[in-house]
mmCIF file with all atom_site columns, C-alpha atoms in Angstrom:
data_model
loop_
_atom_site.group_PDB
_atom_site.id
_atom_site.type_symbol
_atom_site.label_atom_id
_atom_site.label_alt_id
_atom_site.label_comp_id
_atom_site.label_asym_id
_atom_site.label_entity_id
_atom_site.label_seq_id
_atom_site.pdbx_PDB_ins_code
_atom_site.Cartn_x
_atom_site.Cartn_y
_atom_site.Cartn_z
_atom_site.occupancy
_atom_site.B_iso_or_equiv
_atom_site.pdbx_formal_charge
_atom_site.auth_seq_id
_atom_site.auth_comp_id
_atom_site.auth_asym_id
_atom_site.auth_atom_id
_atom_site.pdbx_PDB_model_num
ATOM 1  C CA . UNK I 1 1  ? 41.797  -214.564 -23.527 1.00 0.00 ? 1  UNK I CA 1
ATOM 2  C CA . UNK I 1 2  ? 39.436  -217.150 -23.855 1.00 0.00 ? 2  UNK I CA 1
ATOM 3  C CA . UNK I 1 3  ? 39.425  -217.878 -20.106 1.00 0.00 ? 3  UNK I CA 1
ATOM 4  C CA . UNK I 1 4  ? 38.713  -214.251 -19.551 1.00 0.00 ? 4  UNK I CA 1
ATOM 5  C CA . UNK I 1 5  ? 35.449  -214.526 -21.836 1.00 0.00 ? 5  UNK I CA 1
ATOM 6  C CA . UNK I 1 6  ? 34.387  -217.675 -19.868 1.00 0.00 ? 6  UNK I CA 1
ATOM 7  C CA . UNK I 1 7  ? 34.406  -215.957 -16.672 1.00 0.00 ? 7  UNK I CA 1
ATOM 8  C CA . UNK I 1 8  ? 33.018  -212.554 -17.689 1.00 0.00 ? 8  UNK I CA 1
ATOM 9  C CA . UNK I 1 9  ? 29.883  -213.616 -19.740 1.00 0.00 ? 9  UNK I CA 1
ATOM 10 C CA . UNK I 1 10 ? 28.350  -215.272 -16.570 1.00 0.00 ? 10 UNK I CA 1
ATOM 11 C CA . UNK I 1 11 ? 29.165  -212.060 -14.644 1.00 0.00 ? 11 UNK I CA 1
ATOM 12 C CA . UNK I 1 12 ? 27.686  -209.941 -17.056 1.00 0.00 ? 12 UNK I CA 1
ATOM 13 C CA . UNK I 1 13 ? 24.619  -212.201 -17.431 1.00 0.00 ? 13 UNK I CA 1
ATOM 14 C CA . UNK I 1 14 ? 24.293  -212.144 -13.803 1.00 0.00 ? 14 UNK I CA 1
ATOM 15 C CA . UNK I 1 15 ? 24.336  -208.355 -13.364 1.00 0.00 ? 15 UNK I CA 1
ATOM 16 C CA . UNK I 1 16 ? 22.414  -207.453 -16.342 1.00 0.00 ? 16 UNK I CA 1
ATOM 17 C CA . UNK I 1 17 ? 19.017  -207.621 -14.139 1.00 0.00 ? 17 UNK I CA 1
ATOM 18 C CA . UNK I 1 18 ? 20.661  -204.889 -11.885 1.00 0.00 ? 18 UNK I CA 1
ATOM 19 C CA . UNK I 1 19 ? 22.304  -202.552 -14.707 1.00 0.00 ? 19 UNK I CA 1
ATOM 20 C CA . UNK I 1 20 ? 18.804  -202.784 -16.205 1.00 0.00 ? 20 UNK I CA 1
ATOM 21 C CA . UNK I 1 21 ? 16.813  -201.805 -13.258 1.00 0.00 ? 21 UNK I CA 1
ATOM 22 C CA . UNK I 1 22 ? 19.321  -199.310 -12.230 1.00 0.00 ? 22 UNK I CA 1
ATOM 23 C CA . UNK I 1 23 ? 19.322  -197.732 -15.555 1.00 0.00 ? 23 UNK I CA 1
ATOM 24 C CA . UNK I 1 24 ? 15.455  -197.716 -15.881 1.00 0.00 ? 24 UNK I CA 1
ATOM 25 C CA . UNK I 1 25 ? 15.791  -195.975 -12.244 1.00 0.00 ? 25 UNK I CA 1
ATOM 26 C CA . UNK I 1 26 ? 18.107  -193.093 -13.076 1.00 0.00 ? 26 UNK I CA 1
ATOM 27 C CA . UNK I 1 27 ? 16.497  -192.442 -16.403 1.00 0.00 ? 27 UNK I CA 1
ATOM 28 C CA . UNK I 1 28 ? 13.243  -192.136 -14.708 1.00 0.00 ? 28 UNK I CA 1
ATOM 29 C CA . UNK I 1 29 ? 14.158  -189.877 -11.870 1.00 0.00 ? 29 UNK I CA 1
ATOM 30 C CA . UNK I 1 30 ? 16.495  -186.742 -11.176 1.00 0.00 ? 30 UNK I CA 1
ATOM 31 C CA . UNK I 1 31 ? 18.997  -188.615 -9.291  1.00 0.00 ? 31 UNK I CA 1
ATOM 32 C CA . UNK I 1 32 ? 22.780  -188.047 -9.955  1.00 0.00 ? 32 UNK I CA 1
ATOM 33 C CA . UNK I 1 33 ? 24.537  -191.116 -11.099 1.00 0.00 ? 33 UNK I CA 1
ATOM 34 C CA . UNK I 1 34 ? 27.120  -192.258 -8.646  1.00 0.00 ? 34 UNK I CA 1
ATOM 35 C CA . UNK I 1 35 ? 30.523  -193.431 -9.576  1.00 0.00 ? 35 UNK I CA 1
ATOM 36 C CA . UNK I 1 36 ? 31.644  -196.635 -11.596 1.00 0.00 ? 36 UNK I CA 1
ATOM 37 C CA . UNK I 1 37 ? 31.840  -198.741 -8.254  1.00 0.00 ? 37 UNK I CA 1
ATOM 38 C CA . UNK I 1 38 ? 28.599  -197.456 -6.904  1.00 0.00 ? 38 UNK I CA 1
ATOM 39 C CA . UNK I 1 39 ? 26.791  -198.047 -10.076 1.00 0.00 ? 39 UNK I CA 1
ATOM 40 C CA . UNK I 1 40 ? 27.960  -201.997 -10.023 1.00 0.00 ? 40 UNK I CA 1
ATOM 41 C CA . UNK I 1 41 ? 27.195  -202.011 -5.979  1.00 0.00 ? 41 UNK I CA 1
ATOM 42 C CA . UNK I 1 42 ? 23.728  -200.557 -6.962  1.00 0.00 ? 42 UNK I CA 1
ATOM 43 C CA . UNK I 1 43 ? 23.333  -203.043 -9.637  1.00 0.00 ? 43 UNK I CA 1
ATOM 44 C CA . UNK I 1 44 ? 24.323  -205.983 -7.079  1.00 0.00 ? 44 UNK I CA 1
ATOM 45 C CA . UNK I 1 45 ? 20.982  -204.871 -4.792  1.00 0.00 ? 45 UNK I CA 1
ATOM 46 C CA . UNK I 1 46 ? 18.413  -205.720 -7.095  1.00 0.00 ? 46 UNK I CA 1
ATOM 47 C CA . UNK I 1 47 ? 20.049  -208.816 -8.060  1.00 0.00 ? 47 UNK I CA 1
ATOM 48 C CA . UNK I 1 48 ? 20.837  -209.840 -4.473  1.00 0.00 ? 48 UNK I CA 1
ATOM 49 C CA . UNK I 1 49 ? 16.855  -209.235 -3.954  1.00 0.00 ? 49 UNK I CA 1
ATOM 50 C CA . UNK I 1 50 ? 15.957  -211.091 -6.986  1.00 0.00 ? 50 UNK I CA 1
ATOM 51 C CA . UNK I 1 51 ? 17.789  -214.039 -6.338  1.00 0.00 ? 51 UNK I CA 1
ATOM 52 C CA . UNK I 1 52 ? 16.781  -214.168 -2.536  1.00 0.00 ? 52 UNK I CA 1
ATOM 53 C CA . UNK I 1 53 ? 12.961  -213.751 -3.519  1.00 0.00 ? 53 UNK I CA 1
ATOM 54 C CA . UNK I 1 54 ? 13.339  -216.451 -6.411  1.00 0.00 ? 54 UNK I CA 1
ATOM 55 C CA . UNK I 1 55 ? 15.037  -218.954 -3.673  1.00 0.00 ? 55 UNK I CA 1
ATOM 56 C CA . UNK I 1 56 ? 12.293  -218.278 -1.532  1.00 0.00 ? 56 UNK I CA 1
ATOM 57 C CA . UNK I 1 57 ? 9.599   -218.739 -3.712  1.00 0.00 ? 57 UNK I CA 1
ATOM 58 C CA . UNK I 1 58 ? 11.195  -221.902 -5.029  1.00 0.00 ? 58 UNK I CA 1
ATOM 59 C CA . UNK I 1 59 ? 11.524  -223.005 -1.337  1.00 0.00 ? 59 UNK I CA 1
ATOM 60 C CA . UNK I 1 60 ? 7.826   -222.090 -0.530  1.00 0.00 ? 60 UNK I CA 1
ATOM 61 C CA . UNK I 1 61 ? 6.824   -223.768 -3.795  1.00 0.00 ? 61 UNK I CA 1
ATOM 62 C CA . UNK I 1 62 ? 8.500   -226.808 -3.300  1.00 0.00 ? 62 UNK I CA 1
ATOM 63 C CA . UNK I 1 63 ? 7.404   -226.926 0.535   1.00 0.00 ? 63 UNK I CA 1
ATOM 64 C CA . UNK I 1 64 ? 3.796   -226.715 -0.366  1.00 0.00 ? 64 UNK I CA 1
ATOM 65 C CA . UNK I 1 65 ? 3.723   -229.118 -3.054  1.00 0.00 ? 65 UNK I CA 1
ATOM 66 C CA . UNK I 1 66 ? 5.509   -231.812 -0.704  1.00 0.00 ? 66 UNK I CA 1
ATOM 67 C CA . UNK I 1 67 ? 2.923   -230.890 1.786   1.00 0.00 ? 67 UNK I CA 1
ATOM 68 C CA . UNK I 1 68 ? -0.128  -231.270 -0.784  1.00 0.00 ? 68 UNK I CA 1
ATOM 69 C CA . UNK I 1 69 ? 1.380   -234.689 -1.784  1.00 0.00 ? 69 UNK I CA 1
ATOM 70 C CA . UNK I 1 70 ? 2.105   -236.044 1.692   1.00 0.00 ? 70 UNK I CA 1
ATOM 71 C CA . UNK I 1 71 ? -0.553  -238.211 3.235   1.00 0.00 ? 71 UNK I CA 1
ATOM 72 C CA . UNK I 1 72 ? -2.352  -236.212 6.254   1.00 0.00 ? 72 UNK I CA 1
ATOM 73 C CA . UNK I 1 73 ? -2.510  -238.766 9.472   1.00 0.00 ? 73 UNK I CA 1
ATOM 74 C CA . UNK I 1 74 ? -2.334  -241.589 7.134   1.00 0.00 ? 74 UNK I CA 1
ATOM 75 C CA . UNK I 1 75 ? -5.419  -240.899 5.714   1.00 0.00 ? 75 UNK I CA 1
ATOM 76 C CA . UNK I 1 76 ? -4.521  -240.371 1.986   1.00 0.00 ? 76 UNK I CA 1
ATOM 77 C CA . UNK I 1 77 ? -5.591  -242.616 -0.572  1.00 0.00 ? 77 UNK I CA 1
ATOM 78 C CA . UNK I 1 78 ? -2.972  -245.249 -1.895  1.00 0.00 ? 78 UNK I CA 1
ATOM 79 C CA . UNK I 1 79 ? -2.854  -246.275 -5.623  1.00 0.00 ? 79 UNK I CA 1
ATOM 80 C CA . UNK I 1 80 ? -4.331  -249.703 -4.400  1.00 0.00 ? 80 UNK I CA 1
ATOM 81 C CA . UNK I 1 81 ? -7.096  -248.255 -2.163  1.00 0.00 ? 81 UNK I CA 1
ATOM 82 C CA . UNK I 1 82 ? -10.735 -248.366 -3.399  1.00 0.00 ? 82 UNK I CA 1
ATOM 83 C CA . UNK I 1 83 ? -11.657 -245.065 -1.781  1.00 0.00 ? 83 UNK I CA 1
ATOM 84 C CA . UNK I 1 84 ? -14.599 -246.273 0.153   1.00 0.00 ? 84 UNK I CA 1
#
């Protein structure tokens, strides 16, 4: 039982944003709710989208930060240079 809880809690933590977004979608629209399997699949779609955009944003952020910190044509000031 303890192993089951250790497996289900991270899974629910992973799926909660998707379940929340599909719940908001179906509460604001007149669409008919799908069966249980369809609801789980639809909960995975926003989660996947959120994970991909989050990873992409992290990659873009890391890449741009590295580009700002890297010297351009060797002209960046080093800590020992005087700046003249």
